[in-house]
Amino acid sequence: MKGLNILNNKFFLNFQLEYITLILFPAVALFVYSQRYYSYLFLILAANIGLILFIALNKNLPNDLTEQNNDLLNNTSLSADRILSIVYFLAYGLSFLTLLDGFYTKTIWYYIFVSICSGSIAAEILFFETKFIWKKNLLKSVLLFLNLSLSNQILYTLGIGNPDNFYHVYSITVPIINTGHIPIGYTYTSFPIHHILTAITSMIPNIPPFITYHWLGATIMSSGTIFAFLIGTKLFDKRFGLLSALFYCCSDYLIYWGSHPVQLSYMYPTILLLFMCMLYILKRRKVEFILIYIILCLNIIFLHHYSAMILAFILLLILFVEFVKKRDDSKYIIKSFGLFEIYILLLFSHWIFISNLFGGFVGIVDLYVNAFKGDVATNIVSQTYYDTLPLESIFLNEVGSCILIALSVIGFFYIFKNRSLFGDIISGLCILFAILLGVGLIINVLYLLPNRIYAFMQEFSLIFLATTAIIWILNCSKRHIKLVIVITIILLQFFSASSTIAGFETSPLVGNQPYWKFYETPYERDCAVWIEDYSFKNNSIFINSIMVSPGYAPTAFNLSKKSPLKKIDGKLIISSENVDNGSYILFNNFDVQVGFISENIMNSSRMGSSRRVKLDPITKDFLVNSTQARIYNNGMLDLYIK
């Protein structure tokens, strides 16, 4: 009983948890460094910096979040407001013009212009009365995220998403369109919601389903800005909501799932909408919100098995927070227990009678128990591919996440010092996802992939904690604090959107690093059609990334078991030594510019489990000299015969 009351105990608060954590963060950083998880090192250091800033600010700033509103401009300051809008839409338009530059990539100017858009949105929020600008300001945030996500679909005209998108579209969505039935025998047969939605959307305007899948996913992902605004408004006020929506646009992993649509892109905004509905029910129970809650629960359960598990964790956390509040206030009525019962009933019914996943769920629980019960050292995850990158490259691509985490830590400790029900839920979710991240980082178990967990952490807690930090920092009496905040948000947007986390193919920070190519170009498609038409497939050797990728591999092509790859003086090239006479060798210039997967460096399927390499540019000259003739060329692909 006493343990449940400890969070609100004055002695515990006076014990100053921030100073204990100040020792804990460096200890965690040392552990991460000792295990060579270098891709997480700077994130933990950023959390430590945020904690130091909180300690410094806590001595000088008041706790009231509303004191900074006295100097806001009203609706009579039309000239400044118009200037900010002109800057926004001018930069917005110029960002699309920059897509004409570069070859299947975005130039640094694109990210400069979208960062200016974020800066103008932030300035409008900080300098103007919210009641006069909130509608157009929210619209600007929605348009900004649409820019970040849909610009990829404009740049890659044949669509860009993830490798398993071909499976989702051609194995499930297309049969739904053609037959009106969900095909059986697939993993997602029991989770067809987003396939049905894509099929309906594709049929109405008669747009190809593969294009619809990507454009619709990117559009739905942008709706998260609206839900973030509504949640932020419920937590505090409209200014808080507008900043939350803006931070949604500045989150690197959310940008990734928006610009690389897959089933998770349909899921993240949906589960955020459900979370918003739960907060409204906690505020005031209404029948209409209960009905919406049930519909959304069914939607998520039939959308993705992974999201269903995450929602169960979220509901348990909310229930725990309410239970703690009940211990402190006997008059408080717990409202989430019924919500949890409804959800578990629906979830287990689906698992038992539809998807037959209940037995698998028990097996997953056993897997976790055995991982911790036995010798944990045998289940420790080794370095991933990203941990082997140069530290300067890791740091440069994590600056965006570092800024967001530092601000979130400030907001977390502010909420811890100024308790409220909703604040406890947001900070509790941060702790929950941090624990899941830690387990997924260290222990080699399923369903805790760090890249997915961190995206949940961003949309459910980090964006709201960072907003809390900004609102609180505005209490600072220094004259130029608002300008500093605007510059910080501009930097956050630039480094989050331009990092390799948000997309390797469009990042100006990728350097010479090879990566997995998730998109198809007309060059590859034209070459595949030509080879198919002229029946060269039987003896051909295809080694380029698109043609051997699980997502984009034309099934008619046969791969030779003989490897044509060879290293000469440390340079990886295509050699015809192991190729039989009369065989064909396909050379793809994208393998020189982008790279392809060469090997798996881990025994599990997780982020960074495979190594990529690039061909040396001398390969083309080597093939010219060692083969009989070049019989096909389209500017990017060449077909040679030995």
XYZ file of C-alpha atoms in Angstrom:
642
model
C 0.000 0.000 0.000
C 2.700 2.461 0.981
C 4.579 1.661 -2.216
C 1.688 2.958 -4.300
C 1.782 6.266 -2.452
C 5.478 6.924 -2.844
C 5.172 9.008 -6.024
C 3.268 11.702 -4.191
C 5.240 11.555 -0.960
C 6.721 14.962 -0.116
C 9.840 13.358 1.288
C 10.422 11.642 -2.060
C 9.933 14.892 -3.988
C 12.272 16.738 -1.662
C 14.820 14.021 -2.215
C 15.276 15.602 -5.649
C 15.090 12.780 -8.143
C 16.895 14.862 -10.771
C 20.177 14.598 -8.864
C 19.863 10.825 -8.633
C 19.135 10.681 -12.358
C 22.129 12.930 -12.982
C 24.251 10.037 -11.765
C 22.146 7.388 -13.513
C 22.392 8.805 -17.064
C 26.234 8.739 -17.199
C 26.140 5.187 -15.820
C 23.778 4.148 -18.617
C 25.993 5.936 -21.151
C 29.034 4.015 -19.881
C 27.137 0.726 -20.190
C 26.044 1.563 -23.743
C 29.616 2.515 -24.617
C 31.027 -0.677 -23.075
C 28.587 -2.767 -25.135
C 29.514 -0.723 -28.230
C 25.927 0.400 -28.874
C 27.330 3.641 -30.280
C 24.153 4.569 -32.160
C 22.418 5.180 -28.787
C 25.286 6.923 -27.023
C 24.525 10.499 -28.090
C 20.818 10.104 -27.299
C 21.630 9.250 -23.684
C 24.125 12.107 -23.471
C 21.403 14.441 -24.807
C 19.097 13.278 -22.009
C 21.837 14.144 -19.519
C 22.217 17.622 -21.057
C 18.460 18.134 -20.777
C 18.596 17.165 -17.109
C 21.412 19.654 -16.432
C 19.389 22.382 -18.160
C 16.350 21.532 -16.030
C 18.381 21.821 -12.824
C 19.664 25.223 -13.934
C 16.238 26.469 -15.039
C 14.430 25.133 -11.980
C 16.359 27.547 -9.764
C 15.297 30.612 -11.746
C 11.891 29.983 -13.351
C 8.440 29.965 -11.716
C 6.203 26.928 -12.082
C 3.243 28.728 -13.679
C 2.989 27.985 -17.405
C 0.726 30.955 -18.156
C 2.807 33.934 -17.057
C 4.469 34.388 -20.430
C 1.182 35.314 -22.161
C 1.247 38.979 -21.117
C 3.254 40.296 -24.091
C 1.481 38.417 -26.900
C 0.363 40.339 -29.967
C -3.349 40.509 -30.760
C -5.179 40.418 -34.069
C -4.421 44.089 -34.743
C -0.794 43.216 -35.548
C -1.711 42.184 -39.064
C 1.499 43.244 -40.775
C 3.753 40.933 -38.732
C 1.292 38.066 -39.109
C 1.139 38.560 -42.881
C 4.928 38.649 -43.134
C 5.171 35.301 -41.321
C 2.522 33.796 -43.631
C 4.316 35.117 -46.717
C 7.602 33.643 -45.470
C 5.896 30.298 -44.800
C 4.196 29.896 -48.182
C 7.185 31.248 -50.100
C 9.506 28.743 -48.417
C 6.859 26.051 -48.832
C 6.662 26.581 -52.580
C 10.437 26.826 -52.981
C 10.857 23.502 -51.158
C 8.871 21.780 -53.912
C 10.887 23.547 -56.599
C 14.068 22.061 -55.130
C 12.719 18.594 -55.979
C 13.666 19.381 -59.572
C 17.317 19.345 -58.507
C 19.283 16.241 -57.698
C 18.979 12.729 -59.093
C 16.530 10.698 -56.988
C 17.395 12.660 -53.879
C 16.675 15.962 -52.142
C 19.178 18.765 -51.961
C 20.070 20.575 -48.753
C 17.954 23.519 -49.927
C 14.796 21.472 -49.493
C 15.531 21.029 -45.802
C 16.465 24.671 -45.367
C 13.101 25.756 -46.778
C 10.998 23.322 -44.712
C 12.948 24.432 -41.629
C 12.054 28.037 -42.419
C 8.418 26.896 -42.587
C 8.746 25.426 -39.083
C 10.401 28.589 -37.834
C 7.566 30.765 -39.128
C 4.976 28.463 -37.504
C 6.866 28.606 -34.192
C 7.179 32.403 -34.343
C 3.459 32.752 -34.949
C 2.681 30.533 -31.932
C 5.102 32.366 -29.640
C 4.341 35.973 -30.612
C 0.587 36.008 -31.270
C -2.547 35.414 -29.249
C -3.516 31.811 -29.937
C -7.242 32.466 -30.257
C -6.628 34.563 -33.379
C -4.214 32.267 -35.240
C -4.801 28.653 -34.138
C -6.835 27.517 -37.172
C -4.428 28.707 -39.837
C -1.425 27.747 -37.721
C -2.674 24.176 -37.369
C -3.342 24.092 -41.105
C 0.265 25.131 -41.727
C 1.546 22.242 -39.576
C -0.669 19.767 -41.442
C 0.566 21.119 -44.795
C 4.156 20.940 -43.558
C 3.889 17.249 -42.699
C 2.144 16.591 -46.015
C 5.126 18.256 -47.666
C 7.598 16.080 -45.752
C 5.718 12.887 -46.610
C 4.174 13.382 -50.056
C 7.271 15.045 -51.538
C 8.857 11.593 -51.499
C 6.027 10.201 -53.613
C 6.488 13.092 -56.048
C 10.234 12.516 -56.216
C 9.917 8.738 -56.641
C 7.122 8.502 -59.183
C 6.861 4.696 -58.992
C 6.390 4.850 -55.228
C 8.649 4.523 -52.211
C 7.818 2.712 -49.012
C 9.272 -0.455 -47.516
C 10.297 -3.754 -49.148
C 7.176 -5.659 -48.076
C 4.807 -3.173 -49.717
C 4.644 -5.342 -52.847
C 3.313 -8.127 -50.623
C 0.673 -5.876 -49.044
C -0.509 -4.520 -52.380
C -0.253 -7.386 -54.861
C -0.892 -10.332 -52.538
C -3.768 -8.855 -50.515
C -5.057 -5.490 -51.799
C -5.276 -6.387 -55.494
C -7.166 -9.666 -54.843
C -9.615 -7.689 -52.683
C -10.218 -5.336 -55.622
C -10.520 -8.163 -58.171
C -12.611 -10.637 -56.185
C -14.220 -8.649 -53.382
C -12.808 -11.124 -50.871
C -9.819 -11.105 -48.516
C -7.361 -13.779 -49.687
C -6.529 -16.428 -47.104
C -3.167 -17.914 -46.264
C -1.264 -14.689 -45.536
C 0.005 -13.235 -42.268
C -2.174 -10.149 -42.695
C -5.294 -12.046 -43.727
C -6.553 -11.491 -40.177
C -5.414 -7.842 -40.187
C -6.847 -6.464 -43.450
C -8.184 -3.044 -42.393
C -5.644 -0.888 -44.213
C -5.762 -3.195 -47.263
C -9.542 -2.767 -47.473
C -9.187 1.000 -47.073
C -6.576 1.096 -49.851
C -8.766 -1.044 -52.113
C -11.795 1.221 -51.643
C -9.726 4.381 -52.148
C -8.119 2.915 -55.259
C -11.384 1.820 -56.858
C -13.299 5.089 -56.478
C -11.008 7.274 -58.660
C -9.552 4.216 -60.470
C -5.965 4.905 -59.366
C -3.430 2.034 -59.399
C -3.429 0.405 -55.930
C 0.354 0.581 -55.522
C 0.279 4.364 -55.966
C -2.819 4.663 -53.747
C -1.162 2.617 -50.988
C 1.728 5.073 -50.682
C -0.136 8.348 -51.166
C -2.944 7.344 -48.805
C -0.511 6.124 -46.143
C 1.454 9.370 -46.287
C -1.748 11.421 -46.061
C -3.113 9.454 -43.099
C 0.224 9.801 -41.307
C -0.070 13.598 -41.613
C -3.400 13.498 -39.757
C -1.374 12.804 -36.614
C -0.629 16.540 -36.430
C -4.349 17.192 -35.848
C -4.593 14.523 -33.150
C -1.425 15.825 -31.468
C -3.032 19.292 -31.419
C -6.260 17.987 -29.886
C -4.366 16.015 -27.229
C -2.162 19.002 -26.413
C -5.232 21.220 -26.159
C -6.825 18.749 -23.765
C -3.624 18.601 -21.688
C -3.295 22.382 -21.342
C -4.513 24.871 -23.961
C -4.447 25.684 -27.682
C -0.920 27.118 -27.582
C 0.264 23.837 -26.088
C -1.644 21.948 -28.791
C -0.151 23.982 -31.644
C 3.382 23.409 -30.372
C 2.640 19.684 -29.990
C 1.485 19.538 -33.619
C 4.666 21.326 -34.701
C 6.874 18.926 -32.724
C 5.043 16.059 -34.458
C 6.376 17.507 -37.731
C 9.869 17.715 -36.236
C 10.153 14.060 -35.127
C 12.561 12.123 -37.323
C 10.982 8.675 -37.022
C 7.478 10.028 -37.604
C 8.830 11.735 -40.731
C 10.277 8.401 -41.822
C 6.997 6.510 -41.472
C 5.224 9.349 -43.276
C 7.654 9.477 -46.195
C 8.009 5.662 -46.399
C 4.393 4.499 -46.046
C 3.701 0.944 -44.926
C 1.096 -0.610 -42.610
C 2.627 1.195 -39.618
C 1.940 4.524 -41.326
C -1.759 3.669 -41.201
C -1.436 2.559 -37.580
C 0.482 5.368 -35.809
C -2.160 8.110 -36.334
C -5.004 5.692 -35.605
C -3.646 4.663 -32.233
C -2.923 8.326 -31.446
C -6.577 9.115 -32.221
C -7.633 6.344 -29.845
C -5.353 7.769 -27.162
C -7.030 11.150 -27.634
C -10.427 9.490 -27.237
C -9.277 7.852 -23.976
C -8.118 11.193 -22.584
C -11.507 12.711 -23.379
C -13.227 9.815 -21.592
C -11.001 10.306 -18.550
C -12.009 13.977 -18.529
C -15.702 13.336 -18.942
C -17.346 10.006 -19.697
C -19.806 10.259 -22.587
C -21.640 7.528 -24.503
C -20.526 8.861 -27.885
C -16.861 8.678 -26.909
C -17.317 5.104 -25.642
C -18.772 4.096 -29.024
C -15.923 5.802 -30.858
C -13.488 4.044 -28.529
C -14.921 0.590 -29.358
C -14.820 1.301 -33.112
C -11.211 2.481 -32.919
C -10.224 -0.547 -30.823
C -11.628 -2.868 -33.486
C -9.840 -0.835 -36.144
C -6.467 -1.215 -34.429
C -6.968 -4.903 -33.606
C -7.760 -5.647 -37.257
C -4.989 -3.344 -38.484
C -1.801 -4.752 -37.010
C -0.940 -7.281 -34.307
C 2.028 -5.239 -33.127
C -0.016 -2.085 -32.534
C -2.547 -4.113 -30.589
C 0.123 -5.152 -28.083
C 1.384 -1.581 -27.727
C -2.133 -0.366 -26.995
C -2.457 -2.975 -24.251
C 0.701 -1.563 -22.625
C -0.686 1.977 -22.879
C -3.996 1.001 -21.285
C -2.202 -0.764 -18.428
C -0.123 2.348 -17.799
C -3.213 4.596 -17.725
C -4.928 2.160 -15.372
C -1.896 2.192 -13.066
C -1.786 6.016 -13.001
C -5.490 6.162 -12.153
C -5.030 3.557 -9.425
C -2.263 5.657 -7.844
C -4.523 8.725 -8.002
C -7.308 6.726 -6.354
C -4.992 5.906 -3.457
C -4.346 9.603 -2.938
C -7.929 10.766 -3.488
C -10.580 8.309 -2.335
C -13.297 10.308 -4.116
C -11.665 9.843 -7.514
C -13.490 7.371 -9.793
C -11.304 5.116 -11.961
C -12.549 5.353 -15.549
C -10.011 3.329 -17.526
C -10.706 -0.077 -15.974
C -13.831 -0.519 -18.088
C -11.900 0.639 -21.158
C -9.225 -1.953 -20.436
C -11.839 -4.705 -20.012
C -13.511 -3.825 -23.320
C -10.221 -3.809 -25.168
C -8.894 -7.078 -23.717
C -12.201 -8.806 -24.496
C -12.070 -7.626 -28.113
C -8.359 -8.415 -28.467
C -8.506 -11.938 -27.044
C -11.661 -12.696 -29.043
C -9.785 -11.765 -32.204
C -6.718 -13.774 -31.211
C -8.730 -16.876 -30.288
C -11.462 -16.995 -32.940
C -10.009 -15.117 -35.935
C -6.219 -14.846 -36.073
C -5.342 -17.808 -33.815
C -2.561 -15.701 -32.312
C -3.363 -16.476 -28.702
C -1.056 -19.467 -28.621
C 1.637 -17.383 -30.247
C 1.088 -14.688 -27.636
C 1.697 -17.215 -24.869
C 4.825 -18.301 -26.700
C 6.061 -14.712 -26.870
C 5.520 -14.306 -23.130
C 7.502 -17.501 -22.566
C 10.229 -16.124 -24.816
C 10.553 -12.996 -22.678
C 10.459 -14.996 -19.453
C 13.114 -17.396 -20.679
C 15.274 -14.522 -21.912
C 15.450 -13.049 -18.402
C 15.097 -16.292 -16.476
C 18.065 -18.017 -18.039
C 21.520 -16.695 -18.754
C 20.773 -13.154 -19.916
C 24.281 -12.852 -21.345
C 23.404 -15.411 -24.017
C 20.526 -13.203 -25.196
C 22.459 -9.930 -25.354
C 22.193 -8.232 -28.746
C 25.478 -7.628 -30.520
C 26.399 -4.494 -32.428
C 24.181 -3.550 -35.331
C 25.413 -2.168 -38.625
C 24.660 1.372 -37.466
C 26.852 0.936 -34.381
C 29.839 0.382 -36.665
C 29.519 3.755 -38.409
C 31.944 6.602 -37.595
C 30.932 8.500 -34.459
C 30.798 11.822 -36.296
C 28.312 10.350 -38.785
C 26.156 8.926 -35.976
C 26.163 12.252 -34.131
C 25.339 14.341 -37.191
C 22.317 12.198 -38.009
C 21.057 12.151 -34.417
C 21.188 15.895 -33.703
C 17.427 16.153 -34.285
C 16.609 13.360 -31.843
C 19.124 14.768 -29.356
C 17.391 18.176 -29.334
C 13.966 16.552 -28.941
C 15.149 14.283 -26.118
C 16.914 17.123 -24.257
C 13.725 19.218 -24.351
C 11.640 16.203 -23.350
C 13.776 15.542 -20.277
C 13.235 19.156 -19.180
C 9.480 18.712 -19.640
C 9.498 15.348 -17.866
C 11.055 16.690 -14.680
C 8.833 19.777 -14.765
C 5.773 17.497 -14.842
C 7.260 15.365 -12.074
C 7.525 18.484 -9.895
C 4.045 19.725 -10.857
C 1.809 16.686 -10.803
C -1.496 16.216 -12.643
C -3.422 13.218 -13.952
C -2.700 13.875 -17.620
C 0.877 14.874 -16.864
C 1.412 11.604 -15.008
C 0.052 9.688 -17.997
C 2.384 11.416 -20.469
C 5.462 11.086 -18.253
C 4.482 7.514 -17.371
C 4.308 6.624 -21.057
C 7.793 8.068 -21.468
C 9.077 5.754 -18.735
C 7.164 2.794 -20.196
C 8.585 3.226 -23.693
C 12.057 3.898 -22.294
C 11.901 0.544 -20.505
C 10.676 -1.217 -23.650
C 13.444 0.483 -25.625
C 16.031 -0.647 -23.101
C 14.827 -4.243 -23.210
C 14.635 -4.240 -27.009
C 18.095 -2.706 -27.220
C 19.812 -5.223 -24.951
C 17.816 -8.460 -25.075
C 17.354 -10.333 -28.340
C 13.567 -10.877 -28.192
C 10.804 -10.289 -30.714
C 8.296 -7.435 -31.007
C 10.499 -4.831 -29.329
C 12.331 -3.398 -32.306
C 13.809 -0.052 -31.138
C 12.930 1.851 -34.313
C 9.219 1.078 -33.876
C 9.134 1.634 -30.108
C 10.903 4.985 -30.448
C 8.285 6.212 -32.928
C 5.583 5.425 -30.339
C 7.654 7.217 -27.723
C 7.876 10.315 -29.912
C 4.167 10.624 -30.679
C 2.807 9.635 -27.249
C 5.208 11.412 -24.922
C 8.255 13.221 -26.341
C 6.344 15.794 -28.394
C 4.179 16.700 -25.380
C 7.092 16.742 -22.938
C 9.107 18.947 -25.313
C 6.118 21.292 -25.580
C 5.915 21.464 -21.783
C 9.594 22.439 -21.697
C 9.104 25.217 -24.262
C 6.058 26.669 -22.496
C 7.920 26.625 -19.183
C 11.108 28.154 -20.629
C 9.020 31.046 -21.942
C 8.761 32.187 -18.313
C 12.389 33.266 -18.603
C 12.707 37.024 -18.304
C 15.469 37.294 -20.886
C 14.445 39.438 -23.838
C 15.472 37.173 -26.692
C 14.307 33.830 -25.279
C 11.559 33.505 -27.922
C 14.089 34.030 -30.708
C 16.297 31.330 -29.175
C 13.326 28.944 -29.115
C 12.479 29.672 -32.764
C 16.093 28.994 -33.788
C 16.067 25.763 -31.749
C 12.927 24.566 -33.553
C 14.443 25.463 -36.933
C 17.525 23.381 -36.092
C 15.346 20.565 -34.792
C 13.334 20.494 -38.025
C 16.408 20.665 -40.240
C 18.379 17.875 -38.578
C 15.331 15.641 -38.033
C 14.130 15.869 -41.624
C 17.553 15.719 -43.272
C 18.950 12.829 -41.220
C 19.361 9.306 -42.498
C 16.833 8.309 -39.808
C 14.139 10.094 -41.827
C 15.382 8.494 -45.051
C 18.761 7.501 -46.459
C 17.872 8.158 -50.085
C 16.941 11.804 -49.443
C 19.478 12.685 -46.750
C 22.292 15.157 -47.521
C 24.042 13.726 -44.428
C 24.440 10.193 -45.775
C 27.969 10.838 -47.021
C 29.459 7.818 -48.757
C 27.454 5.355 -46.667
C 25.739 2.567 -48.660
C 22.111 1.829 -47.862
C 19.165 -0.321 -48.832
C 17.333 1.091 -51.840
C 13.572 1.064 -51.211
C 12.405 2.504 -54.512
C 12.149 1.450 -58.144
C 12.950 3.682 -61.100
C 11.834 3.639 -64.747
C 15.380 2.530 -65.634
C 14.972 -0.763 -63.767
C 11.418 -1.254 -64.977
C 12.317 -0.636 -68.630
C 15.271 -2.992 -68.371
C 13.147 -5.720 -66.770
C 10.535 -5.386 -69.531
C 13.229 -5.527 -72.231
C 14.838 -8.634 -70.737
C 11.443 -10.298 -70.373
C 10.514 -9.484 -73.978
C 13.756 -10.861 -75.397
C 13.874 -13.924 -73.109
C 17.356 -13.358 -71.720
C 16.313 -14.439 -68.251
C 17.296 -18.102 -68.235
C 21.074 -17.707 -68.113
C 21.375 -14.174 -66.796
C 23.103 -13.086 -63.581
C 21.324 -10.252 -61.816
C 23.131 -8.761 -58.838
C 21.730 -5.260 -58.513
C 19.775 -4.323 -55.390
C 16.361 -3.791 -56.965
C 16.294 -7.086 -58.806
C 17.258 -9.157 -55.762
C 15.344 -7.157 -53.137
C 12.515 -9.169 -51.512
C 10.147 -6.320 -52.258
C 10.963 -5.582 -55.849
C 12.419 -8.801 -57.280
C 10.737 -9.783 -60.566
C 9.824 -13.410 -59.909
C 10.575 -14.506 -63.482
C 14.300 -13.846 -63.095
C 16.658 -16.652 -62.039
C 19.795 -15.882 -60.036
C 22.978 -17.819 -60.671
C 24.460 -19.538 -57.616
C 27.903 -18.509 -58.791
C 28.961 -15.189 -57.337
C 30.236 -12.653 -59.864
C 31.466 -10.349 -57.079
C 35.200 -10.069 -56.512
C 37.597 -7.828 -54.596
C 40.633 -6.476 -56.423
C 42.990 -4.252 -54.420
C 40.231 -3.759 -51.843
C 37.708 -2.657 -54.500
C 34.457 -4.578 -54.922
C 33.679 -5.195 -58.583
C 31.774 -7.577 -60.840
C 34.064 -10.217 -62.312
C 33.167 -12.652 -65.090
C 35.638 -15.303 -63.895
C 32.933 -17.486 -62.291
C 30.447 -16.867 -65.090
C 29.841 -19.457 -67.776
C 30.220 -18.493 -71.408
C 26.931 -17.428 -72.914
C 25.649 -15.962 -69.655
C 24.507 -12.395 -69.262
C 25.692 -9.951 -66.602
C 23.516 -7.028 -65.601
C 25.239 -3.921 -64.286
C 23.223 -1.314 -62.387
C 24.761 2.115 -61.760
C 22.617 2.399 -58.611
C 24.842 -0.295 -57.095
C 27.706 2.173 -57.435
C 25.770 5.207 -56.203
C 23.519 3.608 -53.554
C 24.685 0.107 -52.709
C 22.981 -3.164 -51.861
C 22.746 -5.696 -49.030
C 25.800 -7.966 -48.932
C 25.403 -9.991 -45.725
C 23.607 -10.324 -42.404
C 25.750 -9.450 -39.400
C 23.150 -10.588 -36.845
C 21.042 -13.712 -36.413
C 17.837 -11.755 -35.944
C 15.668 -9.551 -38.128
C 15.987 -6.098 -36.611
C 17.071 -2.616 -37.585
C 20.720 -2.627 -38.679
C 20.967 -6.428 -38.926
C 22.454 -6.418 -42.441
C 25.535 -4.880 -44.013
C 25.458 -2.873 -47.245
C 28.222 -2.385 -49.789
C 28.809 -0.401 -52.965
C 30.369 -1.507 -56.206
C 33.497 0.305 -57.301
C 32.997 2.568 -60.347
C 35.782 0.708 -62.202
C 33.368 -2.234 -62.522
C 31.943 -0.838 -65.731
C 35.355 -0.592 -67.394
C 36.240 -4.047 -66.097
C 33.099 -5.532 -67.649
C 33.787 -3.856 -70.985
C 37.218 -5.493 -71.122
C 36.236 -8.915 -69.787
C 32.966 -9.621 -71.590
C 32.043 -10.109 -75.189
C 29.690 -7.208 -75.802
C 27.209 -4.814 -74.265
C 23.824 -5.613 -75.747
C 21.633 -3.224 -73.749
C 22.022 0.217 -72.190
C 19.442 2.740 -70.957
C 21.703 5.214 -69.163
C 21.674 3.478 -65.784
C 21.628 -0.259 -66.547
C 23.848 -2.251 -68.899
C 23.524 -5.874 -69.981
C 26.689 -7.698 -71.058
C 27.218 -11.144 -72.552
C 30.292 -13.238 -71.856
